[in-house]
Amino acid sequence: MERVENSAANHVVMEIEPNKQVVPGLSPLSETLWRDKAKTEFVGDVSARLTWKDLSVMVTLNNGESQKVLEGLTGFAEPGTLTALMGPSGSGKSTLLDALSSRLAANAFLSGTILLNGRKTKLSFGTAAYVTQDENLIGTLTVRETISYSAQLRLPDKMPWSEKQALVESTIIEMGLQDCADTVIGNWHLRGISGGERRRVSIALEILMRPRLLFLDEPTSGLDSASAFFVTQTLSGLSRDGRTVIASIHQPSSEVFELFDRLCLLSGGKTVYFGEACEAYEFFAQAGFPCPALRNPSDHFLRCVNSDFDKVKATLRGSMKLRFEAGDDPLEKITTAEAIRTLIDSYCTSQYCYAVREKVEEISKFVFHRERLNGHYGVASYVIGNTLSAMPFLILITFLSGTICYFMVHLHPGFERYVFFVLCLFASVTVVESLMMAIASIVPNFLMGIIIGAGIQGIFMLVSGYFRLPNDIPKPVWRYPMSYISFHYWAVQGQYQNDLKGLFFDNQRLDLPKISGEYILENVYQINVHRSKWVDLGVIFSMIAIYRILFFMLIKISEDVTPWIRGYIARRRMQQKNDNHDTPTASNGLTKSPSLRTYVKNRTSEGKSR
């Protein structure tokens, strides 16, 4: 691993040169890590070329209706390039980013093809990284500690700690964080690093694995112009290392826009422009919407495709107090809807659209060497990991609270009885946590999950034999099977036996013998004393296993079965709509919107007929 140490020592942050030649693959450090992860020999290029063709996304609303979010998108992203997804709010840029990164919501259905290096494959662990807009960082840790802990958890176990440290230091230098490496991140009461530095820390955590694909959702959101420029410059530097970087950007400055290699402009879920960012000026000028001098190009592009601009124009025109001279801005003469249709129609008939489709076909025909990579942890690993990670906390709280309660109220003394008391308390807390995890997997709302869980717990308590004796509980449903399903029933019976067995109580009449605990258990609390208390404890532990298995099954259903069912329903509804409406449809089955050119042509023919 000398290559790792040398690369880490010699890697420095430099100014992004516009004409700098892009490395065809990953850096020596990245390629070395990938060889270690794959446990196989790599031959040639290990970069990633992502293509999408006729990509459409439909979502199922709460009322059962289906709505198109993306429609017929085609594009590509190559190594060594920074691709920006732009568009007004609600245009579908975040949905496109989620679709490309395989992070769509459960109620979304995707159609079309997404290829990685010319093949349909799932993005495995280490292949791609996704930087969310929300920064989930521990404010009390320093930048170096945060990245180091992430390296210990995510890098291969066989990798020596010295090599992990070299990788951490190279990542800190690569992201330009060396000046604040020993500064705490900070939170609401602890002053720490700036917002731009926090965003770069989030990116550093994801590039530790040296991913070939890097997705970023609004990386410059909430940052000032200088921080936004430096973050984007850092992303451009990462792409120059041979990575494929795709980011959704809301409103970049002119300096930030110049750092983009490729631009994908969306409006209403459709492609308005896809191509080189520097060629967007010429495209809009040819379509009749040239960018005025001294105007931010990104502001001009978004202004052309943002329907909210019509409301602003209508408000200004309706004001009697303001007077405007007629300008040469084409946007003042037509509505935004007409401008969008014109731009979409111009794009579909332009050389840019044909060039994109030819490039997608070219990339799809490439044959790359087979790679074996470690996959994401599955549902079973998640359930097991979640269970094991919660055990120390549950053991601690049950041991402390159980010990205090046991000796404070002077329960039946004895080590074996103390152990049973603590174990029964631990099992009860764990079964509650397991039940709530199962509920949380199917109830998306946090408050609704608490309400449902509390309701189930309340019913279980009513049939536990504490508020009403077991024989007094109505037998249909409540006694059988509800009381046997309730873990409270088994916990109460076991704890009663643990405390009362072996005790003797004075009778109200001195001439009568003492009353045994077994007699009280059998005749007062209606508990079967011939059943061991350890059987009751075993039933509770079996409930833990059952709820965890149920948790596993519900997650699998939510991930695999539910999306398939919703997708099938969405396809059926789309087919029915296409059959019932005589509207022109595209080759992929999606309805075409009438273009401005067709509208003008129809109006002209009507005028001639008159």
XYZ file of C-alpha atoms in Angstrom:
610
model
C 0.000 0.000 0.000
C 2.892 2.398 -0.683
C 0.807 3.943 -3.430
C -1.768 5.011 -0.863
C 0.758 6.726 1.373
C 2.519 8.465 -1.512
C -0.770 9.646 -2.952
C -1.904 10.925 0.409
C 1.338 12.814 0.909
C 1.499 14.422 -2.506
C -2.222 15.227 -2.985
C -2.959 18.954 -2.745
C -5.921 21.176 -3.490
C -5.378 23.252 -6.638
C -7.271 25.773 -8.726
C -9.539 24.195 -11.323
C -8.149 24.851 -14.772
C -10.737 25.062 -17.550
C -8.641 23.145 -20.087
C -7.179 20.598 -17.691
C -7.105 17.108 -19.159
C -9.377 14.652 -17.376
C -7.920 11.436 -16.056
C -9.587 8.492 -17.842
C -9.997 6.434 -14.651
C -9.773 6.862 -10.912
C -6.754 8.242 -9.107
C -4.066 5.787 -7.896
C -5.465 6.065 -4.360
C -9.033 5.411 -5.504
C -8.047 2.542 -7.801
C -5.990 0.909 -5.012
C -8.957 1.022 -2.625
C -11.237 -0.442 -5.278
C -8.814 -3.316 -5.845
C -8.819 -4.013 -2.105
C -12.627 -3.898 -1.936
C -13.183 -6.166 -4.924
C -10.553 -8.783 -4.013
C -9.879 -9.295 -7.709
C -7.616 -7.947 -10.422
C -8.886 -4.899 -12.257
C -7.997 -4.442 -15.894
C -8.311 -1.070 -17.580
C -10.843 1.583 -16.673
C -12.782 1.393 -13.400
C -14.768 4.578 -14.023
C -18.558 4.816 -14.304
C -20.643 5.924 -17.270
C -24.300 6.412 -16.411
C -26.982 6.644 -19.089
C -30.751 6.985 -18.911
C -33.142 6.651 -21.830
C -36.887 7.415 -22.028
C -36.946 7.692 -18.247
C -40.366 8.367 -16.727
C -41.521 8.375 -13.127
C -45.083 8.198 -11.864
C -46.188 8.502 -8.249
C -49.326 7.160 -6.616
C -51.079 9.810 -4.542
C -52.970 9.212 -1.297
C -56.307 9.315 -3.125
C -55.184 6.492 -5.435
C -54.607 8.712 -8.476
C -51.371 8.532 -10.457
C -49.335 11.571 -11.410
C -46.426 11.874 -13.835
C -43.378 13.515 -12.318
C -40.830 12.826 -15.065
C -41.598 12.148 -18.708
C -39.339 10.719 -21.410
C -35.946 11.968 -20.167
C -32.756 10.911 -21.935
C -29.225 11.791 -20.951
C -25.853 10.584 -19.752
C -23.068 11.375 -17.294
C -19.440 10.536 -17.999
C -16.310 10.288 -15.837
C -14.455 13.527 -15.391
C -17.566 15.698 -15.716
C -19.806 17.641 -13.347
C -23.417 17.383 -14.513
C -25.848 19.922 -13.058
C -29.590 19.258 -12.835
C -31.397 22.592 -12.904
C -34.998 23.687 -12.967
C -37.583 25.618 -10.973
C -39.158 24.206 -7.844
C -41.282 21.172 -8.695
C -39.589 20.572 -12.036
C -38.448 17.063 -11.026
C -34.702 17.520 -10.582
C -34.655 15.882 -7.127
C -36.846 13.055 -8.431
C -34.454 12.517 -11.350
C -31.520 12.439 -8.927
C -33.322 9.888 -6.734
C -34.226 7.775 -9.770
C -30.645 7.675 -11.021
C -29.332 6.798 -7.560
C -32.009 4.112 -6.923
C -33.514 6.058 -4.019
C -37.070 6.543 -5.251
C -39.881 6.521 -2.711
C -42.070 3.470 -2.274
C -45.019 5.120 -4.052
C -42.981 5.964 -7.169
C -42.879 3.811 -10.302
C -40.043 4.079 -12.809
C -40.094 3.168 -16.483
C -37.331 3.401 -19.053
C -33.741 2.204 -18.886
C -30.878 3.233 -16.613
C -27.531 1.680 -17.529
C -24.230 1.718 -15.674
C -21.347 1.058 -18.044
C -23.821 -0.221 -20.612
C -25.483 -2.744 -18.302
C -28.545 -2.832 -16.087
C -27.176 -3.251 -12.589
C -27.944 -2.112 -9.074
C -25.663 0.430 -7.464
C -23.757 -1.578 -4.874
C -21.895 -0.465 -1.785
C -18.929 1.665 -2.796
C -20.083 2.143 -6.385
C -22.082 5.295 -5.681
C -22.447 7.807 -2.880
C -25.363 10.156 -2.180
C -24.903 13.410 -0.267
C -28.236 14.606 1.071
C -29.204 18.197 1.651
C -29.575 17.608 5.397
C -26.330 17.454 7.349
C -26.451 14.771 10.040
C -23.179 15.447 11.838
C -22.273 15.120 15.512
C -21.474 18.645 16.638
C -19.155 17.706 19.510
C -16.655 15.864 17.276
C -13.882 17.508 15.327
C -13.658 17.228 11.545
C -10.794 14.709 11.744
C -12.598 12.612 14.378
C -15.787 12.514 12.304
C -13.988 11.317 9.186
C -11.827 8.877 11.187
C -14.814 7.221 12.857
C -16.507 6.892 9.481
C -13.354 5.294 8.075
C -13.225 2.734 10.899
C -16.846 1.751 10.335
C -16.926 1.680 6.532
C -13.494 0.693 5.270
C -12.505 -2.995 5.027
C -11.486 -4.666 8.293
C -8.371 -6.133 6.678
C -7.106 -2.628 5.912
C -4.390 -1.611 8.447
C -5.129 1.414 10.609
C -2.101 3.265 9.221
C -3.534 3.016 5.715
C -6.942 4.169 6.956
C -5.277 7.176 8.578
C -3.486 7.969 5.310
C -6.811 7.779 3.491
C -8.442 10.062 6.082
C -5.678 12.649 5.783
C -5.757 12.561 1.973
C -9.540 13.065 2.057
C -9.162 16.042 4.403
C -6.613 17.612 2.056
C -8.663 16.761 -1.024
C -11.698 18.562 0.403
C -9.656 21.541 1.619
C -10.416 20.922 5.297
C -6.853 20.893 6.635
C -7.226 24.327 8.275
C -10.276 23.227 10.313
C -9.423 19.539 10.767
C -9.078 19.887 14.553
C -12.071 22.203 15.006
C -15.355 20.882 16.371
C -18.226 20.781 13.907
C -20.516 22.655 16.308
C -24.225 22.718 17.017
C -26.849 25.090 18.399
C -24.916 25.830 21.588
C -21.335 25.080 20.454
C -19.629 27.296 17.911
C -17.836 25.357 15.201
C -16.993 25.367 11.500
C -18.806 27.365 8.818
C -21.702 26.176 6.681
C -19.524 25.606 3.621
C -17.055 23.586 5.657
C -19.891 21.481 7.101
C -21.086 20.736 3.570
C -17.577 19.683 2.566
C -17.371 17.406 5.623
C -20.580 15.688 4.469
C -19.041 15.190 1.027
C -15.789 13.918 2.589
C -17.679 11.226 4.509
C -19.108 9.894 1.246
C -15.934 9.948 -0.845
C -14.030 7.911 1.766
C -15.019 4.794 -0.155
C -13.775 6.441 -3.348
C -17.106 6.023 -5.171
C -17.192 6.110 -8.945
C -20.556 7.922 -8.898
C -21.293 10.883 -6.651
C -24.842 12.241 -6.331
C -25.516 15.492 -4.469
C -28.876 17.028 -3.616
C -28.664 20.829 -3.454
C -25.011 20.982 -2.279
C -25.009 24.807 -2.315
C -28.355 25.294 -0.569
C -28.189 27.758 2.318
C -24.621 28.867 1.526
C -23.330 32.311 0.626
C -21.923 32.936 -2.839
C -18.287 32.425 -1.794
C -18.983 29.152 0.059
C -21.183 27.917 -2.794
C -18.407 28.643 -5.291
C -15.778 26.833 -3.211
C -18.022 23.791 -2.695
C -18.778 23.599 -6.421
C -15.108 24.101 -7.233
C -14.323 21.168 -4.940
C -16.895 19.025 -6.759
C -15.345 20.004 -10.088
C -11.994 18.940 -8.698
C -13.440 15.576 -7.664
C -14.754 15.061 -11.190
C -11.306 15.843 -12.618
C -10.057 12.843 -10.648
C -12.134 10.591 -12.920
C -15.374 10.484 -10.931
C -18.836 11.004 -12.338
C -20.496 13.808 -10.363
C -24.216 14.634 -10.683
C -25.725 17.419 -8.576
C -29.084 19.138 -8.431
C -28.619 22.919 -8.248
C -31.420 25.380 -7.601
C -30.074 28.855 -8.447
C -26.309 29.023 -9.018
C -24.361 32.226 -9.489
C -22.667 33.003 -12.796
C -19.291 31.945 -11.347
C -20.728 28.629 -10.169
C -22.443 28.067 -13.526
C -19.112 28.337 -15.335
C -17.841 25.340 -13.363
C -20.507 23.026 -14.811
C -19.425 20.694 -17.596
C -22.894 19.548 -18.598
C -26.354 20.988 -17.953
C -29.721 19.222 -17.721
C -32.518 21.792 -17.559
C -35.967 20.509 -16.590
C -39.417 22.037 -16.517
C -42.578 20.195 -15.589
C -40.753 16.863 -15.642
C -39.574 17.298 -19.259
C -36.171 18.052 -20.719
C -35.799 21.634 -21.910
C -32.081 21.344 -22.601
C -29.366 18.726 -22.184
C -25.848 19.305 -23.374
C -22.666 21.210 -22.682
C -23.285 24.034 -20.216
C -21.345 26.525 -22.347
C -23.552 25.773 -25.373
C -26.803 26.577 -23.554
C -26.433 30.270 -24.491
C -26.495 29.430 -28.191
C -29.435 27.049 -27.804
C -31.634 29.643 -26.057
C -30.606 32.278 -28.576
C -31.570 30.013 -31.493
C -34.903 29.270 -29.808
C -35.637 32.993 -29.620
C -34.681 33.651 -26.007
C -31.179 35.163 -26.008
C -29.623 35.915 -22.646
C -29.424 39.698 -22.115
C -26.095 41.268 -21.303
C -25.061 41.477 -17.641
C -27.668 38.892 -16.603
C -26.837 35.691 -14.756
C -27.308 32.926 -17.360
C -28.813 30.495 -14.842
C -31.336 33.150 -13.749
C -32.273 33.726 -17.378
C -32.704 30.013 -18.106
C -34.858 29.487 -15.021
C -36.861 32.609 -15.776
C -37.735 31.208 -19.178
C -39.126 27.957 -17.769
C -40.641 29.138 -14.459
C -44.417 29.537 -14.662
C -44.453 31.688 -11.509
C -42.944 34.504 -13.586
C -46.340 34.977 -15.287
C -47.880 35.970 -11.948
C -45.186 38.608 -11.440
C -45.755 40.049 -14.918
C -49.527 40.105 -14.418
C -49.126 41.932 -11.105
C -46.817 44.548 -12.583
C -49.021 45.111 -15.650
C -52.115 45.469 -13.494
C -50.586 48.165 -11.326
C -51.740 51.659 -12.316
C -48.939 53.281 -10.371
C -46.112 51.783 -12.426
C -45.264 52.525 -16.036
C -42.807 50.471 -18.068
C -41.321 51.116 -21.436
C -41.653 48.354 -23.998
C -38.477 46.309 -24.019
C -36.962 43.776 -26.372
C -37.187 40.910 -23.879
C -39.103 38.091 -25.650
C -40.442 36.862 -22.306
C -42.582 40.009 -22.009
C -44.506 39.129 -25.168
C -45.517 35.506 -24.469
C -46.497 33.441 -21.469
C -44.097 31.086 -19.765
C -46.138 28.061 -20.880
C -45.669 29.103 -24.498
C -41.970 29.684 -23.895
C -41.591 26.230 -22.342
C -43.384 24.545 -25.244
C -41.196 26.462 -27.688
C -38.012 25.453 -25.886
C -39.043 21.798 -25.587
C -40.021 21.692 -29.235
C -36.748 23.370 -30.213
C -34.758 20.948 -28.125
C -36.502 17.852 -29.523
C -35.738 18.985 -33.080
C -32.235 20.303 -32.393
C -28.854 18.707 -32.814
C -28.450 18.559 -29.027
C -31.257 15.998 -28.615
C -29.935 13.774 -31.405
C -26.385 14.085 -30.051
C -27.527 12.951 -26.604
C -29.320 9.889 -27.974
C -26.330 8.947 -30.127
C -24.031 9.300 -27.130
C -26.319 7.106 -24.986
C -26.322 4.401 -27.651
C -22.546 4.652 -27.950
C -21.998 4.242 -24.214
C -24.499 1.360 -24.067
C -22.417 -0.607 -26.582
C -19.219 -0.488 -24.505
C -18.061 -3.765 -22.992
C -16.332 -3.398 -19.652
C -14.477 -5.944 -17.530
C -16.492 -7.729 -14.860
C -16.168 -6.401 -11.304
C -17.041 -8.006 -8.026
C -17.957 -5.492 -5.347
C -19.372 -5.850 -1.856
C -23.088 -5.086 -1.834
C -25.181 -2.938 0.471
C -26.133 -4.592 3.718
C -29.420 -6.382 3.267
C -32.579 -6.345 5.327
C -31.457 -9.304 7.434
C -28.172 -7.594 8.260
C -30.035 -4.424 9.167
C -32.433 -6.229 11.517
C -29.605 -8.129 13.193
C -27.456 -5.014 13.457
C -30.350 -2.996 14.830
C -31.028 -5.663 17.456
C -27.397 -5.979 18.545
C -26.846 -2.213 18.664
C -29.893 -1.728 20.908
C -28.925 -4.495 23.344
C -26.315 -2.573 25.406
C -28.706 0.317 25.991
C -31.630 -1.940 26.916
C -29.466 -4.031 29.244
C -28.163 -0.901 30.955
C -31.534 0.726 31.615
C -33.188 -2.520 32.765
C -30.264 -3.427 35.032
C -30.177 0.002 36.689
C -33.919 0.470 37.070
C -34.496 -3.195 37.997
C -31.802 -3.167 40.673
C -33.124 0.034 42.234
C -36.743 -1.186 42.276
C -35.889 -4.698 43.498
C -34.020 -3.603 46.606
C -36.043 -0.456 47.261
C -39.362 -2.303 47.716
C -37.715 -5.350 49.410
C -38.911 -8.039 47.020
C -38.339 -11.705 47.780
C -34.589 -11.910 48.494
C -32.303 -14.296 46.639
C -29.862 -14.023 43.733
C -31.840 -16.348 41.482
C -35.003 -14.306 42.050
C -33.121 -11.062 41.423
C -31.765 -12.399 38.127
C -35.252 -13.471 37.026
C -36.683 -10.067 37.933
C -34.083 -8.218 35.851
C -34.357 -10.669 32.926
C -38.137 -10.410 32.872
C -37.916 -6.622 32.895
C -35.330 -6.720 30.078
C -37.481 -9.083 28.005
C -40.539 -6.881 28.478
C -38.722 -3.736 27.385
C -37.182 -5.534 24.394
C -40.492 -6.962 23.224
C -42.018 -3.470 23.368
C -39.152 -2.111 21.273
C -39.525 -4.975 18.771
C -43.267 -4.350 18.472
C -42.742 -0.612 17.925
C -40.116 -1.333 15.244
C -42.610 -3.512 13.396
C -45.236 -0.755 13.636
C -42.753 1.899 12.461
C -41.948 -0.138 9.340
C -45.519 0.212 8.050
C -46.612 3.547 9.582
C -44.722 6.442 7.970
C -45.904 9.120 10.401
C -43.989 9.295 13.695
C -46.921 10.545 15.784
C -49.346 8.034 14.266
C -46.906 5.226 15.063
C -46.778 6.275 18.722
C -50.566 6.427 18.890
C -51.007 2.965 17.353
C -48.313 1.475 19.569
C -49.803 3.018 22.693
C -53.252 1.706 21.737
C -51.939 -1.841 21.298
C -50.080 -1.655 24.600
C -53.249 -0.419 26.339
C -55.274 -3.375 25.051
C -52.538 -5.787 26.118
C -52.525 -4.311 29.631
C -56.313 -4.685 29.989
C -56.161 -8.432 29.287
C -52.984 -9.121 31.291
C -54.839 -10.323 34.394
C -53.882 -7.314 36.490
C -56.961 -5.114 36.140
C -59.310 -8.119 35.894
C -58.499 -11.656 36.935
C -57.920 -14.081 34.042
C -61.148 -16.045 34.634
C -63.182 -12.829 34.680
C -62.016 -11.701 31.254
C -64.612 -12.392 28.505
C -63.458 -15.571 26.817
C -64.279 -14.779 23.168
C -61.486 -12.658 21.733
C -60.286 -11.046 24.956
C -59.358 -14.156 26.922
C -58.654 -16.277 23.878
C -56.445 -15.278 22.182
C -55.779 -11.660 23.274
C -54.524 -12.410 26.783
C -52.125 -15.055 25.447
C -50.834 -12.650 22.791
C -50.187 -10.004 25.444
C -46.653 -10.196 26.849
C -47.988 -8.421 29.973
C -49.944 -11.574 30.825
C -46.817 -13.743 30.872
C -44.688 -11.110 32.596
C -47.251 -10.589 35.396
C -47.637 -14.320 35.970
C -43.886 -14.884 36.044
C -43.201 -11.983 38.400
C -45.997 -13.027 40.775
C -44.540 -16.501 41.010
C -41.026 -15.167 41.427
C -41.994 -13.041 44.394
C -44.742 -15.064 46.172
C -43.527 -18.652 45.865
C -41.885 -19.794 49.090
C -43.408 -17.069 51.232
C -45.850 -17.558 54.133
C -48.282 -14.933 55.413
C -49.958 -14.676 58.813
C -53.628 -15.587 58.962
C -56.191 -13.171 60.305
C -56.965 -15.716 63.004
C -53.987 -16.744 65.097
C -55.329 -20.265 65.630
C -55.257 -20.971 61.888
C -52.062 -21.948 60.028
C -50.150 -19.475 57.906
C -51.122 -18.956 54.298
C -48.556 -19.989 51.680
C -47.704 -17.954 48.627
C -48.715 -20.823 46.365
C -52.231 -20.733 47.844
C -52.507 -16.986 47.132
C -51.240 -17.462 43.598
C -53.756 -20.207 42.850
C -56.849 -18.947 44.611
C -56.480 -15.186 44.584
C -54.565 -14.366 41.387
C -55.710 -17.487 39.482
C -52.169 -18.413 38.414
C -51.134 -21.955 37.578
C -48.365 -22.697 40.085
C -47.482 -25.968 38.351
C -46.103 -24.022 35.364
C -42.552 -22.799 35.887
C -41.877 -19.092 35.881
C -39.059 -19.735 33.413
C -41.673 -20.925 30.920
C -43.330 -17.516 31.189
C -39.974 -15.856 30.571
C -39.337 -18.138 27.590
C -42.668 -17.128 26.042
C -41.681 -13.443 26.250
C -38.308 -14.124 24.594
C -40.096 -16.049 21.840
C -42.301 -13.001 21.288
C -39.158 -10.936 20.759
C -38.058 -13.311 18.010
C -41.540 -13.299 16.448
C -41.751 -9.501 16.365
C -38.245 -9.229 14.904
C -39.124 -11.724 12.177
C -42.324 -9.758 11.541
C -40.206 -6.597 11.330
C -37.972 -8.291 8.750
C -40.938 -9.491 6.670
C -42.644 -6.090 6.697
C -39.486 -4.367 5.453
C -39.084 -6.947 2.687
C -42.695 -6.465 1.657
C -42.304 -2.690 1.736
C -39.151 -2.827 -0.409
C -40.070 -5.530 -2.926
C -43.759 -6.400 -3.035
C -45.403 -3.007 -2.466
C -43.489 -1.149 -5.241
C -44.266 -3.971 -7.666
C -48.002 -3.796 -6.859
C -48.065 -0.006 -7.157
C -46.132 -0.154 -10.394
C -48.556 -2.715 -11.801
C -51.544 -0.536 -10.819
C -49.882 2.534 -12.337
C -49.206 0.695 -15.603
C -52.796 -0.510 -15.776
C -54.167 2.985 -15.178
C -51.829 4.481 -17.783
C -52.923 1.862 -20.312
C -56.605 2.545 -19.571
C -56.105 6.287 -20.006
C -54.351 5.750 -23.318
C -57.178 3.472 -24.494
C -59.972 5.842 -23.426
C -58.519 9.091 -24.779
C -57.800 9.712 -28.444
C -54.637 11.723 -27.811
C -51.386 11.350 -29.697
C -48.931 9.182 -27.797
C -45.203 8.718 -28.036
C -43.497 5.428 -28.744
C -42.994 4.837 -25.034
C -46.704 5.184 -24.282
C -46.529 8.680 -22.734
C -48.912 11.431 -23.866
C -47.331 14.177 -25.952
C -48.144 17.808 -25.183
C -49.133 19.859 -28.258
C -46.189 22.087 -29.229
C -46.329 25.826 -29.931
C -45.337 25.163 -33.539
C -48.366 22.879 -34.025
C -50.615 25.462 -32.380
C -49.422 28.271 -34.669
C -49.777 25.982 -37.706
C -53.384 25.121 -36.793
C -54.258 28.782 -36.200
C -52.783 29.732 -39.569
C -54.801 27.085 -41.400
C -57.981 28.256 -39.641
C -57.319 31.838 -40.758
C -56.845 30.792 -44.383
C -60.078 28.779 -44.371
C -61.975 31.831 -43.221
